PDB file of C-alpha atoms in Angstrom:
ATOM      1  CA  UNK A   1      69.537 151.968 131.052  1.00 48.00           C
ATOM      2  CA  UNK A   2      68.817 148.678 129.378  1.00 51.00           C
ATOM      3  CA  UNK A   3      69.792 150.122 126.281  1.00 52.00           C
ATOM      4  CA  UNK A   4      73.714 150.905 127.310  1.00 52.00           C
ATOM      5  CA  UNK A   5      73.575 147.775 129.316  1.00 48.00           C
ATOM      6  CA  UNK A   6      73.206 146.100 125.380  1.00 49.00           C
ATOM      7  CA  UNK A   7      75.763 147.996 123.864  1.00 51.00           C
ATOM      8  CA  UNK A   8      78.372 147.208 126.209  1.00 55.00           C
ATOM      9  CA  UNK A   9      77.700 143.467 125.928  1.00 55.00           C
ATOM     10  CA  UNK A  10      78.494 143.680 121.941  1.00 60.00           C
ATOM     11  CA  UNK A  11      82.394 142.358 122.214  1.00 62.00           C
ATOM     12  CA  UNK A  12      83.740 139.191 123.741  1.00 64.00           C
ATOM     13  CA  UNK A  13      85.302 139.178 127.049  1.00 76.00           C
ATOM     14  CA  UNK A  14      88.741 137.835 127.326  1.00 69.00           C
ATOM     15  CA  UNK A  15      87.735 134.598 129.567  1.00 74.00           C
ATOM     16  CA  UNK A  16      85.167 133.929 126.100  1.00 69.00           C
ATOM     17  CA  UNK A  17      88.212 134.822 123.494  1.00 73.00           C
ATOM     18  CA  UNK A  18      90.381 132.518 125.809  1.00 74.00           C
ATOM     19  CA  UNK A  19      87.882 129.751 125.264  1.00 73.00           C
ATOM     20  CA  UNK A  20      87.471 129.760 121.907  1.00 74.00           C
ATOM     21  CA  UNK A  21      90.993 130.009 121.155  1.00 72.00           C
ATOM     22  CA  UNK A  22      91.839 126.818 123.131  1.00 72.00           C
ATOM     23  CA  UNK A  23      88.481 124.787 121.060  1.00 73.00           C
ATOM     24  CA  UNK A  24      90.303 126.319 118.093  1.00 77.00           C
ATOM     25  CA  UNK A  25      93.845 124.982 118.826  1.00 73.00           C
ATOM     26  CA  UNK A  26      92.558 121.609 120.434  1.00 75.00           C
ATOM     27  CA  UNK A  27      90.350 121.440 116.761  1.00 71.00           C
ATOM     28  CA  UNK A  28      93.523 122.042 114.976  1.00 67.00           C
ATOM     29  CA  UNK A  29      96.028 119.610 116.896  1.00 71.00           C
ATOM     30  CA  UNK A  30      92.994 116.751 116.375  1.00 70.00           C
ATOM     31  CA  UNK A  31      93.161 117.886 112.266  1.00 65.00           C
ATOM     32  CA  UNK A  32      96.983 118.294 111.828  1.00 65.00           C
ATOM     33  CA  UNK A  33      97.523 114.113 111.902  1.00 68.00           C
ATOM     34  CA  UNK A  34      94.632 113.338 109.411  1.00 62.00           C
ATOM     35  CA  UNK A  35      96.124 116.369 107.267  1.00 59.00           C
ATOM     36  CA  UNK A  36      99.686 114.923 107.481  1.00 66.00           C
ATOM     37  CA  UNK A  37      98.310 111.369 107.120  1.00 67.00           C
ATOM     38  CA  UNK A  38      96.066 112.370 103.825  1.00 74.00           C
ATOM     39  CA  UNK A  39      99.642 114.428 102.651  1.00 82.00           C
ATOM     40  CA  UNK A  40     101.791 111.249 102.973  1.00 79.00           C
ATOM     41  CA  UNK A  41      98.660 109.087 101.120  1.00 83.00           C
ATOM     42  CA  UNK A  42      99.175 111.682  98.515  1.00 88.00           C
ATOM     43  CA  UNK A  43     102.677 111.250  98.188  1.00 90.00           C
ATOM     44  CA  UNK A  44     102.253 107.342  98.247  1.00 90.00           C
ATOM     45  CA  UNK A  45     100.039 107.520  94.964  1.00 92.00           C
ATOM     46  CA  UNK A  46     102.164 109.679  93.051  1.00 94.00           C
ATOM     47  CA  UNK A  47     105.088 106.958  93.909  1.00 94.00           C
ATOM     48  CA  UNK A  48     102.893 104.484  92.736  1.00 93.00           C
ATOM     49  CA  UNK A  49     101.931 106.294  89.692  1.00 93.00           C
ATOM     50  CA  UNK A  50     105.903 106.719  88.953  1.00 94.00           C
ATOM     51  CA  UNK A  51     106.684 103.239  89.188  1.00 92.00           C
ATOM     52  CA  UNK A  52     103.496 102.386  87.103  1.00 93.00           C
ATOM     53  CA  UNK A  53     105.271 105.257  84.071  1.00 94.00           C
ATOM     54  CA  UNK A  54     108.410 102.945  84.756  1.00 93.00           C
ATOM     55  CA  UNK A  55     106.413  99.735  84.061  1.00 93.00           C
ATOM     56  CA  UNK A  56     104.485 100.713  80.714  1.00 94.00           C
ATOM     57  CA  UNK A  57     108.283 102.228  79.484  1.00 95.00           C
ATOM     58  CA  UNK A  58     109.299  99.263  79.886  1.00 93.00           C
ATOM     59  CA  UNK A  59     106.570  97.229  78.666  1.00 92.00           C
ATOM     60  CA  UNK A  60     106.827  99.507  75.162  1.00 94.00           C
ATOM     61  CA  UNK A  61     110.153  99.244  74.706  1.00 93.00           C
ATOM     62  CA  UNK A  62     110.188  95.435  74.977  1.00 91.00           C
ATOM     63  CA  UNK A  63     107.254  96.015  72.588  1.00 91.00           C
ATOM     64  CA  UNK A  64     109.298  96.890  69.891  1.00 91.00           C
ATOM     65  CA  UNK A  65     112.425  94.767  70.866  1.00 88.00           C
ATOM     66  CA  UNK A  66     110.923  91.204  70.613  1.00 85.00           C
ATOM     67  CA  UNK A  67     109.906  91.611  74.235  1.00 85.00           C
ATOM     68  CA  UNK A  68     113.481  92.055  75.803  1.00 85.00           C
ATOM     69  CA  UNK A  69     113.653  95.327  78.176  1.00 85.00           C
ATOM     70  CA  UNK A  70     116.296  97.896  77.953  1.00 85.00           C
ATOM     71  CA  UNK A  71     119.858  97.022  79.318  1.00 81.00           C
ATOM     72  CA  UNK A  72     119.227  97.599  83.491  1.00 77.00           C
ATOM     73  CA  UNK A  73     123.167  98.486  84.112  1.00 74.00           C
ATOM     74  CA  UNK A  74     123.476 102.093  84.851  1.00 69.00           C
ATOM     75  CA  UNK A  75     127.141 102.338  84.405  1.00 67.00           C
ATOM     76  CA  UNK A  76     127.533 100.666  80.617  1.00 70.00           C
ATOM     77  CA  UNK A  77     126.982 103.080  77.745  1.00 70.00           C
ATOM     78  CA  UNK A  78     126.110 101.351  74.847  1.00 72.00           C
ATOM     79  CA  UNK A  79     123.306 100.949  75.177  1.00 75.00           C
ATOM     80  CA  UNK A  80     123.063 103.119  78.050  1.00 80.00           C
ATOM     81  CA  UNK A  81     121.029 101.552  81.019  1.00 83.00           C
ATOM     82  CA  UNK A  82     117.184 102.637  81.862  1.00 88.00           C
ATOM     83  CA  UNK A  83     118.415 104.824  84.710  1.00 85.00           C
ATOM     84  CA  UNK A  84     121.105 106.667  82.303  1.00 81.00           C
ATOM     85  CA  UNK A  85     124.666 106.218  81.956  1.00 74.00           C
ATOM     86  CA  UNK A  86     127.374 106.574  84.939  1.00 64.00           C
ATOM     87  CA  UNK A  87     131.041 105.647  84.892  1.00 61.00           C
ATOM     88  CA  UNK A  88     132.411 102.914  86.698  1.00 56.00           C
ATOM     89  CA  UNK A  89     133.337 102.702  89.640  1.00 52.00           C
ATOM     90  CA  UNK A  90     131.549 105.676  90.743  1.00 50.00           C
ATOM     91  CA  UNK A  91     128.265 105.169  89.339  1.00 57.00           C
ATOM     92  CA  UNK A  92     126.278 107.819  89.606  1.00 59.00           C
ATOM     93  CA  UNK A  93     122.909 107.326  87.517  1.00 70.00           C
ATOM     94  CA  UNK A  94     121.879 109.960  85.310  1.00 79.00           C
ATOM     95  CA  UNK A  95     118.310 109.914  84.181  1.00 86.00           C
ATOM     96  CA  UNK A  96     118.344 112.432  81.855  1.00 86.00           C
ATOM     97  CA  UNK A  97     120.098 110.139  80.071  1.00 85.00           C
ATOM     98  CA  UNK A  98     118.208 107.170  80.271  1.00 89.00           C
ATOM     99  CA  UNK A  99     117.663 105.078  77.105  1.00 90.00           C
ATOM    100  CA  UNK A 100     113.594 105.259  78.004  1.00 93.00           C
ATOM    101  CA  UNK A 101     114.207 108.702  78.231  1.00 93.00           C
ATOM    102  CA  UNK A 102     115.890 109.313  75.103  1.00 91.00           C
ATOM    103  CA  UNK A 103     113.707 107.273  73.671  1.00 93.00           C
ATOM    104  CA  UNK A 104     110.587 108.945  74.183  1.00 93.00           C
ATOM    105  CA  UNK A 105     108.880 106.172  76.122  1.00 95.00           C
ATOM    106  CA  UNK A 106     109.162 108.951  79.171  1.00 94.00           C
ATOM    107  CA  UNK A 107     108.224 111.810  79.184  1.00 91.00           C
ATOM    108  CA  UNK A 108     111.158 113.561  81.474  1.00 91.00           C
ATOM    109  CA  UNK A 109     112.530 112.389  84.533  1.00 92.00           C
ATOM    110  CA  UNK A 110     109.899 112.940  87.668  1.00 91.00           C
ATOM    111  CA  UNK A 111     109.017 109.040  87.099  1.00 93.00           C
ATOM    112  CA  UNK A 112     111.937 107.762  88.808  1.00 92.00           C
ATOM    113  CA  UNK A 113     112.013 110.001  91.871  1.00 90.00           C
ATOM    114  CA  UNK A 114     109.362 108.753  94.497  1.00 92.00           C
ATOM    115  CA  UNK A 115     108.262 112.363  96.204  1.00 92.00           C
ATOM    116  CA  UNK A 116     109.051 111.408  99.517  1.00 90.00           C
ATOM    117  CA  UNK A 117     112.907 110.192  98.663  1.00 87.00           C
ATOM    118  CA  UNK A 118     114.291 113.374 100.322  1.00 79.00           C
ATOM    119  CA  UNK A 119     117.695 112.541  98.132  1.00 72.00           C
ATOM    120  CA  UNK A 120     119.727 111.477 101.301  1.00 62.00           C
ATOM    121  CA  UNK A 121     122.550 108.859 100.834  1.00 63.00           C
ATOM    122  CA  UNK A 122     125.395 107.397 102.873  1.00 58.00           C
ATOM    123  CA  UNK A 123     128.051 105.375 101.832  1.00 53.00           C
ATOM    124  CA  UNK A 124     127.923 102.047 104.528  1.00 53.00           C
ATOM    125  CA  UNK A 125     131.353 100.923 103.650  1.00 53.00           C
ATOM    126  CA  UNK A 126     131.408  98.847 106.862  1.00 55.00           C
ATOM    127  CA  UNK A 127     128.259  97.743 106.246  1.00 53.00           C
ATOM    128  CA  UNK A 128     128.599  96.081 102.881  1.00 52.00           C
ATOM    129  CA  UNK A 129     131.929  94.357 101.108  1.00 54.00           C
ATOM    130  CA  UNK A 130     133.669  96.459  98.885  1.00 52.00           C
ATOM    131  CA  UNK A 131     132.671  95.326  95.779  1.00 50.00           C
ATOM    132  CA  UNK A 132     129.307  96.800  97.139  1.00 51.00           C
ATOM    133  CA  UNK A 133     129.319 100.062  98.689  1.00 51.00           C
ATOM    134  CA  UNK A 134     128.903 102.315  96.075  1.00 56.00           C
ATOM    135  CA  UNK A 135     125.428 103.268  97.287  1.00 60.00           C
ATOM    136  CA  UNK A 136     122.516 103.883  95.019  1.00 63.00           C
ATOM    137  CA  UNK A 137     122.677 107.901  94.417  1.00 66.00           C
ATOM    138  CA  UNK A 138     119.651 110.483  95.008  1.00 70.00           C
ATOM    139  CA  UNK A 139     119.101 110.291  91.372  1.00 78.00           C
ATOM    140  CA  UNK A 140     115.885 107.791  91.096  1.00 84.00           C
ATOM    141  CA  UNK A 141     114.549 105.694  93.883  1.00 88.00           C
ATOM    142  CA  UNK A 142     113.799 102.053  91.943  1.00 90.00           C
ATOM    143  CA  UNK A 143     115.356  99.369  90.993  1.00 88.00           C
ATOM    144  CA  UNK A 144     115.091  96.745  88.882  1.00 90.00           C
ATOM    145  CA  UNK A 145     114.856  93.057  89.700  1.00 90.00           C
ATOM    146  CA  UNK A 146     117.594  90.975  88.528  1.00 86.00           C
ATOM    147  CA  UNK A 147     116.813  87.419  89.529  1.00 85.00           C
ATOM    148  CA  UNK A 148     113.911  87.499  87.072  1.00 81.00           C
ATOM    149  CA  UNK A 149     116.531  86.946  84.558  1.00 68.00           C
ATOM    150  CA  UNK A 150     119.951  87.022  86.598  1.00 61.00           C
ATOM    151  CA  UNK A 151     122.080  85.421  83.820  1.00 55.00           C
ATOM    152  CA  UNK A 152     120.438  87.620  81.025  1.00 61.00           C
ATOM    153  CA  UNK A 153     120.987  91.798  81.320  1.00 61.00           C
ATOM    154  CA  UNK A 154     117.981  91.943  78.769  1.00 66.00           C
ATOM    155  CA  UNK A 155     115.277  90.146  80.981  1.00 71.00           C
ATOM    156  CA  UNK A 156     112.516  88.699  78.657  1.00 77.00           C
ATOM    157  CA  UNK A 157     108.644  89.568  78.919  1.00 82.00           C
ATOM    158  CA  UNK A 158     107.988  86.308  77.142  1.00 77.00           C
ATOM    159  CA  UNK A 159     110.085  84.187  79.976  1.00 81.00           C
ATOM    160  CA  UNK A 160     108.133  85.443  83.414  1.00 86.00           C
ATOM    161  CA  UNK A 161     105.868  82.769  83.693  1.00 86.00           C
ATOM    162  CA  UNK A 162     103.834  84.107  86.465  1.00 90.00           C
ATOM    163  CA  UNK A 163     103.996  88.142  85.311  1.00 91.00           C
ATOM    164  CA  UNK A 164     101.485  89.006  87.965  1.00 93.00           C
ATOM    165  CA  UNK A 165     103.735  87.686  90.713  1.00 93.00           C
ATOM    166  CA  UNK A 166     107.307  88.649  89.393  1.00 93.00           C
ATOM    167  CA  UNK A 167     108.472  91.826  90.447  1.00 94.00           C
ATOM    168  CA  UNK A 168     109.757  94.014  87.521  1.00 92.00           C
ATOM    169  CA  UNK A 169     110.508  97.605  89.764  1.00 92.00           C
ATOM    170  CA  UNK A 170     110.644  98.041  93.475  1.00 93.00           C
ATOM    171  CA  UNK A 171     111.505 100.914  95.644  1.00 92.00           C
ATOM    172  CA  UNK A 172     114.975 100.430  97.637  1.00 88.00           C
ATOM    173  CA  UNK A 173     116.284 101.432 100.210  1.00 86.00           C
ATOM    174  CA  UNK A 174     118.140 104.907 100.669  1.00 80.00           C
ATOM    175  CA  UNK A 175     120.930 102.509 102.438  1.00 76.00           C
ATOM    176  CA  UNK A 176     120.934  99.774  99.735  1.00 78.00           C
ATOM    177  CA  UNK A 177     124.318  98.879  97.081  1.00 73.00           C
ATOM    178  CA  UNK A 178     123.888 100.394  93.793  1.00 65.00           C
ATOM    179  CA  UNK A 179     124.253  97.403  92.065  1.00 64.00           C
ATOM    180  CA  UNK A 180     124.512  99.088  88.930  1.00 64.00           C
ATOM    181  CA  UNK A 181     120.287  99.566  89.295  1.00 80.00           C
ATOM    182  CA  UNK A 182     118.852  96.212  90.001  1.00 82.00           C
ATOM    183  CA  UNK A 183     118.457  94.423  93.068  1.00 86.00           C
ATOM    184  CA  UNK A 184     119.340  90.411  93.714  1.00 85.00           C
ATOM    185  CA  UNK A 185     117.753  88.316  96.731  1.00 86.00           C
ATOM    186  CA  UNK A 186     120.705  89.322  98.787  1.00 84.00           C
ATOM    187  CA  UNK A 187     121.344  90.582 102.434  1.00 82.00           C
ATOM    188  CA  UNK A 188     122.543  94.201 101.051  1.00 80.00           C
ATOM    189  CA  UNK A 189     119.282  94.828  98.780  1.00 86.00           C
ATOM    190  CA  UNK A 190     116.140  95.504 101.126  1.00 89.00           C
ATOM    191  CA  UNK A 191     113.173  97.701 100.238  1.00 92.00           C
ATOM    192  CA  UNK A 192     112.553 101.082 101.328  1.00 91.00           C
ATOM    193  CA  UNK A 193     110.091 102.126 104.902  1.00 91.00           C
ATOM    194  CA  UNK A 194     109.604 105.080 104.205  1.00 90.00           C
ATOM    195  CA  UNK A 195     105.646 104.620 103.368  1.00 92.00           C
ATOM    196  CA  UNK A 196     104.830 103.325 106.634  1.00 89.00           C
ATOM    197  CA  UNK A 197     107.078 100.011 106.404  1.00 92.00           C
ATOM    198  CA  UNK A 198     105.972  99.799 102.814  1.00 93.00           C
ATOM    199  CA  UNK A 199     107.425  99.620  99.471  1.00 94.00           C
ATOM    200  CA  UNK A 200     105.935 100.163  96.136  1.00 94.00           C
ATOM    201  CA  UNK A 201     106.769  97.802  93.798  1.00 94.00           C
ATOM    202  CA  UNK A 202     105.438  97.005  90.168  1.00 93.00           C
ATOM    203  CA  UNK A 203     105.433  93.576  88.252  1.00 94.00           C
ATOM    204  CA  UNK A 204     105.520  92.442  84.506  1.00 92.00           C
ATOM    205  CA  UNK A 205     101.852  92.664  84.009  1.00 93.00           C
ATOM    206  CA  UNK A 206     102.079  96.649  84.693  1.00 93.00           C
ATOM    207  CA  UNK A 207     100.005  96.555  87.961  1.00 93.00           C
ATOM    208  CA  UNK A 208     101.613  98.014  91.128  1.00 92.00           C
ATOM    209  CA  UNK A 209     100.907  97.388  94.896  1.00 94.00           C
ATOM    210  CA  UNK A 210     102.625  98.170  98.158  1.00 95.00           C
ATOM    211  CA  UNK A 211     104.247  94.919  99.633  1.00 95.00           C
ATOM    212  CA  UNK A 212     105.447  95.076 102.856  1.00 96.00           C
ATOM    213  CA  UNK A 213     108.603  96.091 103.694  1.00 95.00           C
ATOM    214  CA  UNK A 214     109.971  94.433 106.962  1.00 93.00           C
ATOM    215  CA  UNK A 215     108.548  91.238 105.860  1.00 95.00           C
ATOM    216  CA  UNK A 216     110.255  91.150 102.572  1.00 95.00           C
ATOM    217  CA  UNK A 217     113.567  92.928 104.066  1.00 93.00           C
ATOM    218  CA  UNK A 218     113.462  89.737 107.345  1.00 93.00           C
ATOM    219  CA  UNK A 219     112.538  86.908 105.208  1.00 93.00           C
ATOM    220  CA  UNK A 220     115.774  85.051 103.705  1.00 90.00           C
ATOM    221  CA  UNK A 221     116.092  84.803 100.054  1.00 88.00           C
ATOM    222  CA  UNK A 222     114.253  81.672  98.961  1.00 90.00           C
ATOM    223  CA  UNK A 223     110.972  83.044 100.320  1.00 93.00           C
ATOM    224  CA  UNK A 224     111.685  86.800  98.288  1.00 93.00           C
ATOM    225  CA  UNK A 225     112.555  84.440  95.152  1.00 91.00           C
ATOM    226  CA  UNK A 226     109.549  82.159  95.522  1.00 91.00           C
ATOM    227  CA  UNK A 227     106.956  85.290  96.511  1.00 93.00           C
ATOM    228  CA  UNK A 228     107.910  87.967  94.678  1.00 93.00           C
ATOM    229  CA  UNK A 229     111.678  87.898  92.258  1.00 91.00           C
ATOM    230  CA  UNK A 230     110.925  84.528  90.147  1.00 85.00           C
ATOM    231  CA  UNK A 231     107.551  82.970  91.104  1.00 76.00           C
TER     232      UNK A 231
END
């Protein structure tokens, strides 16, 4: 009797499988947010990583151009500019053809893409004056900075006189002017949220960091200038 009494106690009843499937989902719904959280960490590195390829491109082609970077216009073609060559006045960027790409000093084109730039753009005509709205494209997800130099298209490593302070690439917004792939201490050019209000952003001595966003996007242009565009 004690025997079948064992034997028929082998399986789980469903009040028990019941249980254990609500620890298991309750488990799961406390480890989904740390998964998605170590996922967007992931992706934040590998931005940082790009922008760091950017950086050292730069850095060796100014190496063997007395220290002048590549042209930063997208839209001229001779030279064309280090995020490729469009046509004005719809400039599109095209990486592929980028002068650090046909140079060799890249090694194809993932470096200018940050992983989670899902490639959506809108044109904010009303948002921006005309001479402005042609909104950078899905192409590549930096920008250079142009008040480092803003009356010289072939900034100077030898003229930044604080390189660890200068910005040389940032991440802008989705929503920001093309500006033919540079950014000026303007209302229109703000820097990207999507890494949790935070923007990469690398600087002429090659090291990258993530600055944050709303406080560079709501501070008026002297302070961006003085802390980060021409220290």
């Amino acid at each position: 009797m004690t025997r079948n009494l064992l034997i028929q106690r082998k399986g789980f009843t469903v009040p028990e499988l019941l249980a254990v499937v609500a620890v298991m989902l309750i488990l799961l719904a406390m480890l989904l947010p740390i998964l998605d959280g170590a996922r967007r960490r992931a992706r934040a590195v590998i931005c940082l990583s790009n922008m760091h390829q950017l950086a050292v491109a730069h850095k060796s082609y100014a190496m063997e151009n007395k220290q002048s970077t590549c042209h930063r216009e997208a839209f001229l073609k001779d030279p064309p500019g280090w995020v490729g060559t469009g046509s004005w006045p719809n400039v599109s960027g095209i990486p592929q053809e980028s002068i650090l790409v046909r140079l060799r000093y890249l090694d194809g084109i993932d470096a200018f893409t940050c992983p989670d730039d899902h490639g959506y753009r809108e044109d904010h005509e009303e948002l921006v004056p005309f001479w402005y709205r042609y909104v950078r494209p899905a192409s590549f997800s930096y920008t250079r900075n142009a008040e480092a130099d803003a009356r010289n298209p072939y900034p100077s490593f030898y003229r930044i006189r604080k390189p660890s302070q200068t910005c040389l690439t940032a991440e802008e917004s989705e929503v920001a002017p093309m500006n033919g792939s540079e950014f000026y201490a303007n209302p229109w050019d703000i820097m990207t949220l999507r890494h949790d209000n935070q923007c990469a952003m690398n600087f002429f001595d090659l090291h990258g960091a993530f600055i944050n966003s709303k406080e560079f996007n709501l501070n008026d242009f002297g302070w961006r200038i003085i802390n980060y565009l021409d220290p």
